[in-house]
PDB file of C-alpha atoms and ligand atoms in Angstrom:
ATOM      1  CA  MET A   1       3.547 -30.581  98.638  1.00  0.00           C
ATOM      2  CA  VAL A   2       1.841 -30.690  94.714  1.00  0.00           C
ATOM      3  CA  LEU A   3      -1.082 -27.905  94.401  1.00  0.00           C
ATOM      4  CA  ALA A   4      -3.424 -29.359  91.980  1.00  0.00           C
ATOM      5  CA  LEU A   5      -6.482 -27.143  93.343  1.00  0.00           C
ATOM      6  CA  GLY A   6      -7.810 -26.019  89.716  1.00  0.00           C
ATOM      7  CA  SER A   7      -8.802 -22.311  88.918  1.00  0.00           C
ATOM      8  CA  PRO A   8     -12.126 -20.420  89.987  1.00  0.00           C
ATOM      9  CA  ALA A   9     -13.992 -21.760  86.534  1.00  0.00           C
ATOM     10  CA  TRP A  10     -17.111 -23.037  87.247  1.00  0.00           C
ATOM     11  CA  PRO A  11     -17.355 -22.795  90.878  1.00  0.00           C
ATOM     12  CA  ALA A  12     -20.584 -25.050  91.179  1.00  0.00           C
ATOM     13  CA  LEU A  13     -18.511 -27.937  89.779  1.00  0.00           C
ATOM     14  CA  GLY A  14     -15.705 -27.218  92.954  1.00  0.00           C
ATOM     15  CA  GLY A  15     -14.102 -24.124  91.783  1.00  0.00           C
ATOM     16  CA  THR A  16     -12.303 -21.979  94.122  1.00  0.00           C
ATOM     17  CA  ASP A  17      -9.827 -18.948  94.200  1.00  0.00           C
ATOM     18  CA  ILE A  18      -7.486 -20.545  96.676  1.00  0.00           C
ATOM     19  CA  VAL A  19      -4.412 -20.749  94.659  1.00  0.00           C
ATOM     20  CA  ALA A  20      -4.381 -16.793  94.285  1.00  0.00           C
ATOM     21  CA  ARG A  21      -4.791 -16.698  98.226  1.00  0.00           C
ATOM     22  CA  LEU A  22      -2.103 -19.205  98.959  1.00  0.00           C
ATOM     23  CA  ALA A  23       0.318 -16.934  95.936  1.00  0.00           C
ATOM     24  CA  GLY A  24      -0.795 -14.335  98.211  1.00  0.00           C
ATOM     25  CA  SER A  25       0.411 -15.590 101.401  1.00  0.00           C
ATOM     26  CA  LEU A  26       3.428 -17.764 100.106  1.00  0.00           C
ATOM     27  CA  GLY A  27       4.706 -14.794  98.136  1.00  0.00           C
ATOM     28  CA  LEU A  28       4.686 -16.627  95.099  1.00  0.00           C
ATOM     29  CA  PRO A  29       3.708 -14.798  91.276  1.00  0.00           C
ATOM     30  CA  HIS A  30       0.578 -14.956  90.292  1.00  0.00           C
ATOM     31  CA  ILE A  31      -1.710 -13.994  87.074  1.00  0.00           C
ATOM     32  CA  PRO A  32      -5.111 -12.672  87.626  1.00  0.00           C
ATOM     33  CA  ALA A  33      -7.439 -15.280  86.868  1.00  0.00           C
ATOM     34  CA  ARG A  34     -10.541 -14.458  83.888  1.00  0.00           C
ATOM     35  CA  PRO A  35     -12.689 -16.864  82.162  1.00  0.00           C
ATOM     36  CA  ALA A  36     -11.979 -18.789  79.567  1.00  0.00           C
ATOM     37  CA  LEU A  37     -14.401 -20.893  77.290  1.00  0.00           C
ATOM     38  CA  THR A  38     -17.604 -18.700  78.350  1.00  0.00           C
ATOM     39  CA  PRO A  39     -20.731 -18.076  76.499  1.00  0.00           C
ATOM     40  CA  PHE A  40     -21.618 -14.740  76.065  1.00  0.00           C
ATOM     41  CA  GLU A  41     -24.501 -12.563  77.392  1.00  0.00           C
ATOM     42  CA  LEU A  42     -26.223 -10.405  74.764  1.00  0.00           C
ATOM     43  CA  SER A  43     -28.703  -7.240  75.048  1.00  0.00           C
ATOM     44  CA  GLY A  44     -31.018  -5.509  72.881  1.00  0.00           C
ATOM     45  CA  PRO A  45     -32.183  -6.402  69.071  1.00  0.00           C
ATOM     46  CA  ALA A  46     -29.032  -9.316  69.191  1.00  0.00           C
ATOM     47  CA  LEU A  47     -30.694 -11.082  72.306  1.00  0.00           C
ATOM     48  CA  ALA A  48     -33.988 -10.875  71.058  1.00  0.00           C
ATOM     49  CA  LEU A  49     -32.437 -12.617  67.738  1.00  0.00           C
ATOM     50  CA  CYS A  50     -30.942 -14.985  69.959  1.00  0.00           C
ATOM     51  CA  ARG A  51     -34.122 -15.940  71.806  1.00  0.00           C
ATOM     52  CA  ASP A  52     -35.974 -16.154  69.133  1.00  0.00           C
ATOM     53  CA  LEU A  53     -33.561 -19.174  67.459  1.00  0.00           C
ATOM     54  CA  ALA A  54     -32.744 -20.498  71.164  1.00  0.00           C
ATOM     55  CA  GLY A  55     -31.653 -24.292  70.086  1.00  0.00           C
ATOM     56  CA  LEU A  56     -30.423 -23.724  66.709  1.00  0.00           C
ATOM     57  CA  SER A  57     -26.481 -23.880  65.816  1.00  0.00           C
ATOM     58  CA  LEU A  58     -24.810 -23.755  62.505  1.00  0.00           C
ATOM     59  CA  THR A  59     -21.186 -23.376  61.462  1.00  0.00           C
ATOM     60  CA  ALA A  60     -19.633 -19.543  61.591  1.00  0.00           C
ATOM     61  CA  ARG A  61     -16.326 -18.062  61.579  1.00  0.00           C
ATOM     62  CA  VAL A  62     -16.381 -16.177  64.825  1.00  0.00           C
ATOM     63  CA  SER A  63     -13.522 -13.515  64.816  1.00  0.00           C
ATOM     64  CA  LEU A  64     -12.908  -9.962  66.605  1.00  0.00           C
ATOM     65  CA  ALA A  65     -13.232  -7.192  64.957  1.00  0.00           C
ATOM     66  CA  THR A  66     -10.219  -5.216  66.436  1.00  0.00           C
ATOM     67  CA  SER A  67      -7.072  -4.541  64.406  1.00  0.00           C
ATOM     68  CA  GLY A  68      -4.773  -5.569  67.351  1.00  0.00           C
ATOM     69  CA  SER A  69      -6.073  -9.357  66.914  1.00  0.00           C
ATOM     70  CA  VAL A  70      -6.247  -9.928  63.536  1.00  0.00           C
ATOM     71  CA  GLY A  71      -6.114 -14.345  62.996  1.00  0.00           C
ATOM     72  CA  THR A  72      -7.670 -14.935  65.820  1.00  0.00           C
ATOM     73  CA  ALA A  73     -11.141 -17.036  64.795  1.00  0.00           C
ATOM     74  CA  TYR A  74     -12.501 -19.895  65.127  1.00  0.00           C
ATOM     75  CA  THR A  75     -14.688 -21.545  62.234  1.00  0.00           C
ATOM     76  CA  ASP A  76     -17.038 -24.491  64.405  1.00  0.00           C
ATOM     77  CA  GLY A  77     -20.340 -24.543  65.955  1.00  0.00           C
ATOM     78  CA  LEU A  78     -22.423 -21.299  67.339  1.00  0.00           C
ATOM     79  CA  LEU A  79     -25.475 -22.405  69.093  1.00  0.00           C
ATOM     80  CA  PHE A  80     -27.903 -19.243  69.811  1.00  0.00           C
ATOM     81  CA  THR A  81     -29.322 -19.156  73.503  1.00  0.00           C
ATOM     82  CA  HIS A  82     -31.617 -17.548  75.553  1.00  0.00           C
ATOM     83  CA  GLN A  83     -28.886 -15.221  77.199  1.00  0.00           C
ATOM     84  CA  GLY A  84     -26.769 -14.841  73.376  1.00  0.00           C
ATOM     85  CA  LEU A  85     -24.305 -17.255  72.191  1.00  0.00           C
ATOM     86  CA  SER A  86     -22.610 -20.505  73.119  1.00  0.00           C
ATOM     87  CA  GLY A  87     -20.840 -23.533  71.336  1.00  0.00           C
ATOM     88  CA  PRO A  88     -17.590 -24.197  70.140  1.00  0.00           C
ATOM     89  CA  ALA A  89     -16.834 -21.127  68.111  1.00  0.00           C
ATOM     90  CA  ALA A  90     -18.111 -18.287  70.737  1.00  0.00           C
ATOM     91  CA  LEU A  91     -16.668 -20.396  73.698  1.00  0.00           C
ATOM     92  CA  GLN A  92     -13.257 -20.214  71.949  1.00  0.00           C
ATOM     93  CA  ILE A  93     -13.036 -16.781  70.826  1.00  0.00           C
ATOM     94  CA  SER A  94     -14.591 -15.494  74.388  1.00  0.00           C
ATOM     95  CA  SER A  95     -11.075 -16.594  75.754  1.00  0.00           C
ATOM     96  CA  HIS A  96     -10.067 -14.085  73.598  1.00  0.00           C
ATOM     97  CA  TRP A  97     -12.577 -11.317  74.229  1.00  0.00           C
ATOM     98  CA  ARG A  98     -12.793  -8.001  76.311  1.00  0.00           C
ATOM     99  CA  ARG A  99     -15.504  -5.747  77.576  1.00  0.00           C
ATOM    100  CA  GLY A 100     -16.605  -3.619  74.919  1.00  0.00           C
ATOM    101  CA  LEU A 101     -14.676  -5.446  71.892  1.00  0.00           C
ATOM    102  CA  GLU A 102     -17.483  -5.904  69.028  1.00  0.00           C
ATOM    103  CA  LEU A 103     -17.573  -9.848  67.459  1.00  0.00           C
ATOM    104  CA  ARG A 104     -17.702 -10.349  63.861  1.00  0.00           C
ATOM    105  CA  VAL A 105     -19.893 -13.765  63.194  1.00  0.00           C
ATOM    106  CA  ASN A 106     -19.300 -14.744  59.478  1.00  0.00           C
ATOM    107  CA  LEU A 107     -22.634 -17.446  59.719  1.00  0.00           C
ATOM    108  CA  ALA A 108     -21.645 -18.868  56.075  1.00  0.00           C
ATOM    109  CA  PRO A 109     -18.051 -19.301  56.123  1.00  0.00           C
ATOM    110  CA  GLU A 110     -17.572 -21.524  53.284  1.00  0.00           C
ATOM    111  CA  VAL A 111     -19.334 -19.870  51.193  1.00  0.00           C
ATOM    112  CA  ASP A 112     -17.952 -16.404  49.371  1.00  0.00           C
ATOM    113  CA  VAL A 113     -21.536 -14.943  49.740  1.00  0.00           C
ATOM    114  CA  PRO A 114     -21.012 -11.725  47.325  1.00  0.00           C
ATOM    115  CA  ALA A 115     -20.161 -13.876  44.589  1.00  0.00           C
ATOM    116  CA  PHE A 116     -22.934 -16.403  45.453  1.00  0.00           C
ATOM    117  CA  LEU A 117     -25.472 -13.464  45.533  1.00  0.00           C
ATOM    118  CA  ARG A 118     -24.714 -11.705  42.276  1.00  0.00           C
ATOM    119  CA  ALA A 119     -24.251 -15.641  40.330  1.00  0.00           C
ATOM    120  CA  PRO A 120     -26.705 -15.461  37.273  1.00  0.00           C
ATOM    121  CA  ALA A 121     -28.194 -18.292  37.880  1.00  0.00           C
ATOM    122  CA  ARG A 122     -29.746 -16.811  41.059  1.00  0.00           C
ATOM    123  CA  ALA A 123     -30.339 -13.312  39.488  1.00  0.00           C
ATOM    124  CA  LYS A 124     -34.436 -14.077  39.036  1.00  0.00           C
ATOM    125  CA  ARG A 125     -34.670 -15.650  42.361  1.00  0.00           C
ATOM    126  CA  GLN A 126     -36.165 -13.256  45.599  1.00  0.00           C
ATOM    127  CA  ALA A 127     -33.712 -12.444  47.897  1.00  0.00           C
ATOM    128  CA  ARG A 128     -35.389 -14.572  50.858  1.00  0.00           C
ATOM    129  CA  ALA A 129     -35.526 -17.636  49.128  1.00  0.00           C
ATOM    130  CA  VAL A 130     -31.280 -17.100  47.811  1.00  0.00           C
ATOM    131  CA  LEU A 131     -31.346 -16.444  51.813  1.00  0.00           C
ATOM    132  CA  CYS A 132     -33.099 -19.499  53.024  1.00  0.00           C
ATOM    133  CA  GLU A 133     -30.722 -21.376  50.537  1.00  0.00           C
ATOM    134  CA  LEU A 134     -27.565 -20.546  52.207  1.00  0.00           C
ATOM    135  CA  LEU A 135     -28.684 -20.515  56.020  1.00  0.00           C
ATOM    136  CA  PRO A 136     -31.469 -22.171  58.151  1.00  0.00           C
ATOM    137  CA  ARG A 137     -34.893 -20.913  57.260  1.00  0.00           C
ATOM    138  CA  ARG A 138     -35.790 -20.178  60.817  1.00  0.00           C
ATOM    139  CA  LEU A 139     -32.148 -17.876  60.913  1.00  0.00           C
ATOM    140  CA  ALA A 140     -32.561 -16.589  57.377  1.00  0.00           C
ATOM    141  CA  GLU A 141     -36.581 -15.403  58.198  1.00  0.00           C
ATOM    142  CA  ALA A 142     -34.864 -13.295  61.646  1.00  0.00           C
ATOM    143  CA  LEU A 143     -32.444 -11.803  59.787  1.00  0.00           C
ATOM    144  CA  LEU A 144     -34.309 -10.902  56.711  1.00  0.00           C
ATOM    145  CA  ALA A 145     -36.902  -9.186  59.547  1.00  0.00           C
ATOM    146  CA  GLY A 146     -34.416  -6.674  60.174  1.00  0.00           C
ATOM    147  CA  LEU A 147     -34.475  -5.150  56.931  1.00  0.00           C
ATOM    148  CA  PRO A 148     -37.116  -3.119  54.592  1.00  0.00           C
ATOM    149  CA  PRO A 149     -39.595  -5.821  54.065  1.00  0.00           C
ATOM    150  CA  ALA A 150     -39.734  -4.943  50.417  1.00  0.00           C
ATOM    151  CA  LEU A 151     -35.860  -5.689  50.342  1.00  0.00           C
ATOM    152  CA  ALA A 152     -37.005  -9.635  51.109  1.00  0.00           C
ATOM    153  CA  GLU A 153     -39.362 -10.033  47.877  1.00  0.00           C
ATOM    154  CA  ARG A 154     -37.313  -8.579  45.143  1.00  0.00           C
ATOM    155  CA  ARG A 155     -35.594 -10.792  43.009  1.00  0.00           C
ATOM    156  CA  LEU A 156     -31.683 -10.534  43.190  1.00  0.00           C
ATOM    157  CA  ALA A 157     -31.177  -8.885  39.711  1.00  0.00           C
ATOM    158  CA  GLU A 158     -33.164  -5.622  40.393  1.00  0.00           C
ATOM    159  CA  CYS A 159     -31.216  -5.276  43.938  1.00  0.00           C
ATOM    160  CA  ALA A 160     -29.298  -2.241  43.676  1.00  0.00           C
ATOM    161  CA  ARG A 161     -25.445  -2.849  44.585  1.00  0.00           C
ATOM    162  CA  ALA A 162     -25.774  -1.118  48.013  1.00  0.00           C
ATOM    163  CA  ASP A 163     -28.612  -3.762  48.577  1.00  0.00           C
ATOM    164  CA  LEU A 164     -26.572  -6.438  47.574  1.00  0.00           C
ATOM    165  CA  ASP A 165     -24.040  -5.269  49.717  1.00  0.00           C
ATOM    166  CA  ALA A 166     -26.590  -5.515  52.699  1.00  0.00           C
ATOM    167  CA  LEU A 167     -27.482  -8.659  52.176  1.00  0.00           C
ATOM    168  CA  ALA A 168     -24.062 -10.342  51.937  1.00  0.00           C
ATOM    169  CA  ARG A 169     -22.863  -8.483  55.039  1.00  0.00           C
ATOM    170  CA  LEU A 170     -25.857  -9.256  56.995  1.00  0.00           C
ATOM    171  CA  ILE A 171     -24.973 -13.224  56.587  1.00  0.00           C
ATOM    172  CA  ASP A 172     -20.914 -12.733  56.485  1.00  0.00           C
ATOM    173  CA  ASP A 173     -20.460 -10.160  58.953  1.00  0.00           C
ATOM    174  CA  TRP A 174     -22.899  -9.925  61.475  1.00  0.00           C
ATOM    175  CA  ARG A 175     -21.310  -7.527  64.067  1.00  0.00           C
ATOM    176  CA  ILE A 176     -22.122  -7.672  67.526  1.00  0.00           C
ATOM    177  CA  THR A 177     -20.627  -6.134  70.683  1.00  0.00           C
ATOM    178  CA  PRO A 178     -21.445  -8.621  73.766  1.00  0.00           C
ATOM    179  CA  LYS A 179     -23.098  -7.225  77.283  1.00  0.00           C
ATOM    180  CA  GLY A 180     -20.261  -9.506  79.004  1.00  0.00           C
ATOM    181  CA  THR A 181     -20.017 -13.424  79.682  1.00  0.00           C
ATOM    182  CA  ALA A 182     -21.404 -15.768  81.482  1.00  0.00           C
ATOM    183  CA  GLY A 183     -17.898 -15.334  83.408  1.00  0.00           C
ATOM    184  CA  MET A 184     -16.701 -17.850  85.997  1.00  0.00           C
ATOM    185  CA  ALA A 185     -19.889 -19.422  86.240  1.00  0.00           C
ATOM    186  CA  ARG A 186     -20.073 -21.014  83.211  1.00  0.00           C
ATOM    187  CA  ALA A 187     -16.598 -21.209  82.291  1.00  0.00           C
ATOM    188  CA  GLU A 188     -15.040 -24.378  81.477  1.00  0.00           C
ATOM    189  CA  ALA A 189     -11.231 -22.897  82.621  1.00  0.00           C
ATOM    190  CA  ALA A 190      -9.528 -20.322  83.564  1.00  0.00           C
ATOM    191  CA  SER A 191      -6.764 -18.577  82.210  1.00  0.00           C
ATOM    192  CA  GLY A 192      -4.206 -17.231  84.750  1.00  0.00           C
ATOM    193  CA  GLY A 193      -2.998 -18.717  87.754  1.00  0.00           C
ATOM    194  CA  LEU A 194       0.771 -19.298  88.806  1.00  0.00           C
ATOM    195  CA  ALA A 195       2.883 -17.870  87.186  1.00  0.00           C
ATOM    196  CA  THR A 196       4.802 -20.223  84.436  1.00  0.00           C
ATOM    197  CA  ASP A 197       8.411 -18.962  84.735  1.00  0.00           C
ATOM    198  CA  ALA A 198       8.817 -19.822  88.857  1.00  0.00           C
ATOM    199  CA  PHE A 199       8.246 -23.519  88.206  1.00  0.00           C
ATOM    200  CA  SER A 200      10.596 -26.160  86.476  1.00  0.00           C
ATOM    201  CA  PRO A 201       8.723 -27.559  82.832  1.00  0.00           C
ATOM    202  CA  LYS A 202      10.018 -30.351  82.945  1.00  0.00           C
ATOM    203  CA  THR A 203       9.314 -31.067  86.844  1.00  0.00           C
ATOM    204  CA  MET A 204       6.750 -28.885  87.669  1.00  0.00           C
ATOM    205  CA  ARG A 205       9.073 -27.646  90.556  1.00  0.00           C
ATOM    206  CA  CYS A 206       9.108 -24.570  92.355  1.00  0.00           C
ATOM    207  CA  LYS A 207      12.102 -22.326  91.501  1.00  0.00           C
ATOM    208  CA  ILE A 208      11.525 -20.171  94.320  1.00  0.00           C
ATOM    209  CA  MET A 209      10.769 -22.457  96.679  1.00  0.00           C
ATOM    210  CA  PRO A 210      11.775 -25.852  97.172  1.00  0.00           C
ATOM    211  CA  GLY A 211       9.771 -28.731  97.561  1.00  0.00           C
ATOM    212  CA  LEU A 212       6.091 -27.300  96.004  1.00  0.00           C
ATOM    213  CA  TYR A 213       5.106 -28.359  92.897  1.00  0.00           C
ATOM    214  CA  ALA A 214       2.036 -26.746  91.016  1.00  0.00           C
ATOM    215  CA  VAL A 215       0.527 -28.903  87.715  1.00  0.00           C
ATOM    216  CA  GLY A 216      -2.956 -28.208  85.898  1.00  0.00           C
ATOM    217  CA  GLU A 217      -5.323 -25.086  86.367  1.00  0.00           C
ATOM    218  CA  ALA A 218      -3.303 -23.893  89.757  1.00  0.00           C
ATOM    219  CA  LEU A 219      -0.521 -22.781  86.934  1.00  0.00           C
ATOM    220  CA  ASP A 220      -1.274 -20.063  84.399  1.00  0.00           C
ATOM    221  CA  VAL A 221      -2.139 -22.340  81.340  1.00  0.00           C
ATOM    222  CA  ALA A 222      -5.240 -22.376  79.567  1.00  0.00           C
ATOM    223  CA  GLY A 223      -5.744 -24.207  76.673  1.00  0.00           C
ATOM    224  CA  GLU A 224      -8.268 -24.249  73.884  1.00  0.00           C
ATOM    225  CA  LEU A 225     -11.183 -26.610  73.022  1.00  0.00           C
ATOM    226  CA  GLY A 226     -10.507 -30.096  72.125  1.00  0.00           C
ATOM    227  CA  GLY A 227      -8.936 -31.753  75.303  1.00  0.00           C
ATOM    228  CA  TYR A 228      -5.959 -29.767  75.950  1.00  0.00           C
ATOM    229  CA  ASN A 229      -6.736 -28.446  79.492  1.00  0.00           C
ATOM    230  CA  LEU A 230      -7.086 -32.079  80.431  1.00  0.00           C
ATOM    231  CA  HIS A 231      -4.022 -33.171  78.405  1.00  0.00           C
ATOM    232  CA  TRP A 232      -2.168 -30.750  80.293  1.00  0.00           C
ATOM    233  CA  ALA A 233      -3.776 -31.800  83.698  1.00  0.00           C
ATOM    234  CA  TRP A 234      -2.603 -35.305  83.358  1.00  0.00           C
ATOM    235  CA  ALA A 235       0.727 -34.397  81.455  1.00  0.00           C
ATOM    236  CA  SER A 236       1.946 -31.980  83.894  1.00  0.00           C
ATOM    237  CA  GLY A 237       0.930 -34.438  86.879  1.00  0.00           C
ATOM    238  CA  PHE A 238       2.712 -37.487  85.293  1.00  0.00           C
ATOM    239  CA  ALA A 239       5.653 -34.988  85.412  1.00  0.00           C
ATOM    240  CA  ALA A 240       4.975 -33.564  88.853  1.00  0.00           C
ATOM    241  CA  GLY A 241       4.517 -37.552  89.920  1.00  0.00           C
ATOM    242  CA  GLN A 242       8.043 -38.658  88.388  1.00  0.00           C
ATOM    243  CA  ALA A 243      10.088 -35.899  90.151  1.00  0.00           C
ATOM    244  CA  VAL A 244       8.529 -35.746  93.830  1.00  0.00           C
TER     245      VAL A 244
HETATM  246  C1  FAD B   1     -17.632 -27.813  82.294  1.00  0.00           C
HETATM  247  C2  FAD B   1     -16.283 -28.383  82.424  1.00  0.00           C
HETATM  248  C3  FAD B   1     -16.512 -28.916  80.813  1.00  0.00           C
HETATM  249  C4  FAD B   1     -14.733 -29.292  81.009  1.00  0.00           C
HETATM  250  N1  FAD B   1     -14.881 -29.976  79.352  1.00  0.00           N
HETATM  251  C5  FAD B   1     -13.526 -30.288  78.861  1.00  0.00           C
HETATM  252  C6  FAD B   1     -13.277 -31.078  77.736  1.00  0.00           C
HETATM  253  O1  FAD B   1     -13.831 -31.250  77.012  1.00  0.00           O
HETATM  254  N2  FAD B   1     -11.597 -30.982  77.548  1.00  0.00           N
HETATM  255  C7  FAD B   1     -10.737 -30.545  78.628  1.00  0.00           C
HETATM  256  O2  FAD B   1      -9.708 -30.922  77.991  1.00  0.00           O
HETATM  257  N3  FAD B   1     -11.395 -29.667  79.393  1.00  0.00           N
HETATM  258  C8  FAD B   1     -11.965 -29.249  80.208  1.00  0.00           C
HETATM  259  N4  FAD B   1     -12.463 -28.829  80.804  1.00  0.00           N
HETATM  260  C9  FAD B   1     -11.745 -28.737  82.091  1.00  0.00           C
HETATM  261  C10 FAD B   1     -10.716 -29.335  82.547  1.00  0.00           C
HETATM  262  O3  FAD B   1     -11.833 -30.130  83.825  1.00  0.00           O
HETATM  263  C11 FAD B   1      -9.661 -29.134  83.477  1.00  0.00           C
HETATM  264  O4  FAD B   1      -9.086 -28.162  83.421  1.00  0.00           O
HETATM  265  C12 FAD B   1      -9.448 -29.750  84.310  1.00  0.00           C
HETATM  266  O5  FAD B   1      -9.573 -30.712  85.395  1.00  0.00           O
HETATM  267  C13 FAD B   1      -8.283 -28.754  85.625  1.00  0.00           C
HETATM  268  O6  FAD B   1      -7.712 -30.093  86.277  1.00  0.00           O
HETATM  269  P1  FAD B   1      -6.948 -29.818  87.529  1.00  0.00           P
HETATM  270  O7  FAD B   1      -6.384 -30.964  88.067  1.00  0.00           O
HETATM  271  O8  FAD B   1      -5.630 -28.570  87.716  1.00  0.00           O
HETATM  272  O9  FAD B   1      -7.980 -29.055  88.199  1.00  0.00           O
HETATM  273  P2  FAD B   1      -9.427 -29.916  89.004  1.00  0.00           P
HETATM  274  O10 FAD B   1      -9.980 -30.866  87.645  1.00  0.00           O
HETATM  275  O11 FAD B   1     -10.484 -28.388  89.128  1.00  0.00           O
HETATM  276  O12 FAD B   1      -9.356 -30.172  90.205  1.00  0.00           O
HETATM  277  C14 FAD B   1      -8.602 -29.267  91.133  1.00  0.00           C
HETATM  278  C15 FAD B   1      -9.477 -29.899  92.596  1.00  0.00           C
HETATM  279  O13 FAD B   1      -9.217 -29.203  93.894  1.00  0.00           O
HETATM  280  C16 FAD B   1     -10.232 -29.618  94.791  1.00  0.00           C
HETATM  281  N5  FAD B   1      -9.996 -28.227  95.299  1.00  0.00           N
HETATM  282  C17 FAD B   1     -10.195 -26.910  95.405  1.00  0.00           C
HETATM  283  N6  FAD B   1     -10.275 -25.825  96.310  1.00  0.00           N
HETATM  284  C18 FAD B   1      -9.609 -26.768  97.406  1.00  0.00           C
HETATM  285  C19 FAD B   1      -9.781 -26.608  98.544  1.00  0.00           C
HETATM  286  N7  FAD B   1      -9.398 -25.706  99.290  1.00  0.00           N
HETATM  287  N8  FAD B   1      -9.047 -27.557  99.689  1.00  0.00           N
HETATM  288  C20 FAD B   1      -9.043 -29.125  98.764  1.00  0.00           C
HETATM  289  N9  FAD B   1      -9.697 -29.308  97.444  1.00  0.00           N
HETATM  290  C21 FAD B   1      -9.786 -27.895  96.560  1.00  0.00           C
HETATM  291  C22 FAD B   1     -11.105 -28.943  93.906  1.00  0.00           C
HETATM  292  O14 FAD B   1     -12.523 -29.498  94.419  1.00  0.00           O
HETATM  293  C23 FAD B   1     -10.843 -30.357  92.937  1.00  0.00           C
HETATM  294  O15 FAD B   1     -11.531 -31.431  93.105  1.00  0.00           O
HETATM  295  C24 FAD B   1     -13.830 -28.427  81.717  1.00  0.00           C
HETATM  296  C25 FAD B   1     -13.800 -27.967  82.805  1.00  0.00           C
HETATM  297  C26 FAD B   1     -15.835 -27.352  83.273  1.00  0.00           C
HETATM  298  C27 FAD B   1     -15.825 -26.817  84.205  1.00  0.00           C
END
């Protein structure tokens, strides 16, 4: 018997928790499922900003603001939505995010923003004009709306060091704590599933229940965006197919 029952991700497309229930009744080790690759839902001023910008996307670097997760960062498309943030960068980091954790968003990851703002060539330009040079105009205007109005009109040469730092952080270190994610309902995959150490990585055969095989998302394997989940489903299915 080959279990190819997927995960609880995106139930409207057929995802169920049947693997967890089978694991319970068969006594197989199982890791609880968690949504992966799912959009963020925001609240308060950050949500208002996202709603104003819904539909706008740009390349951003999104990371987790925790020392324990240094290195977990994705530079990819970020999409503002009516609920919060989506797009590849948000979906990728959502697989690592836990409730209460803060996200750090760099909206101009290819640019050294503090150096850009301090460049002599821009000294005589207004903060508003320079931000519009760095970011899509709608986004720049929305971010500037959160600053004292006089600062947006000031020439960069006339800005105090603290003001330039504040402008830079607005762009390269936007911090948000999501209210949550869209969860399983909109997850493109789920982490968790049957524990991999109970199965042969060559044949997908169960080590504690001969005759049983498991493939794809039924196992505790979740890939990043880029086709890795389909690849795993097909590769593990092929391996089991050779063995049964
Ligand atoms: C919206 C969305 C977009 C995705 N995009 C990508 C992508 O671009 N690239 C990528 O690599 N991966 C993508 N994935 C993930 C990928 O589709 C899955 O990882 C992959 O399909 C898992 O294959 P599987 O065979 O393990 O499970 P599934 O493809 O989920 O198949 C499991 C099957 O079991 C059936 N089933 C469940 N319960 C029962 C039951 N009780 N009785 C009988 N049948 C049952 C289900 O209906 C389903 O047909 C996406 C997923 C979603 C939801």
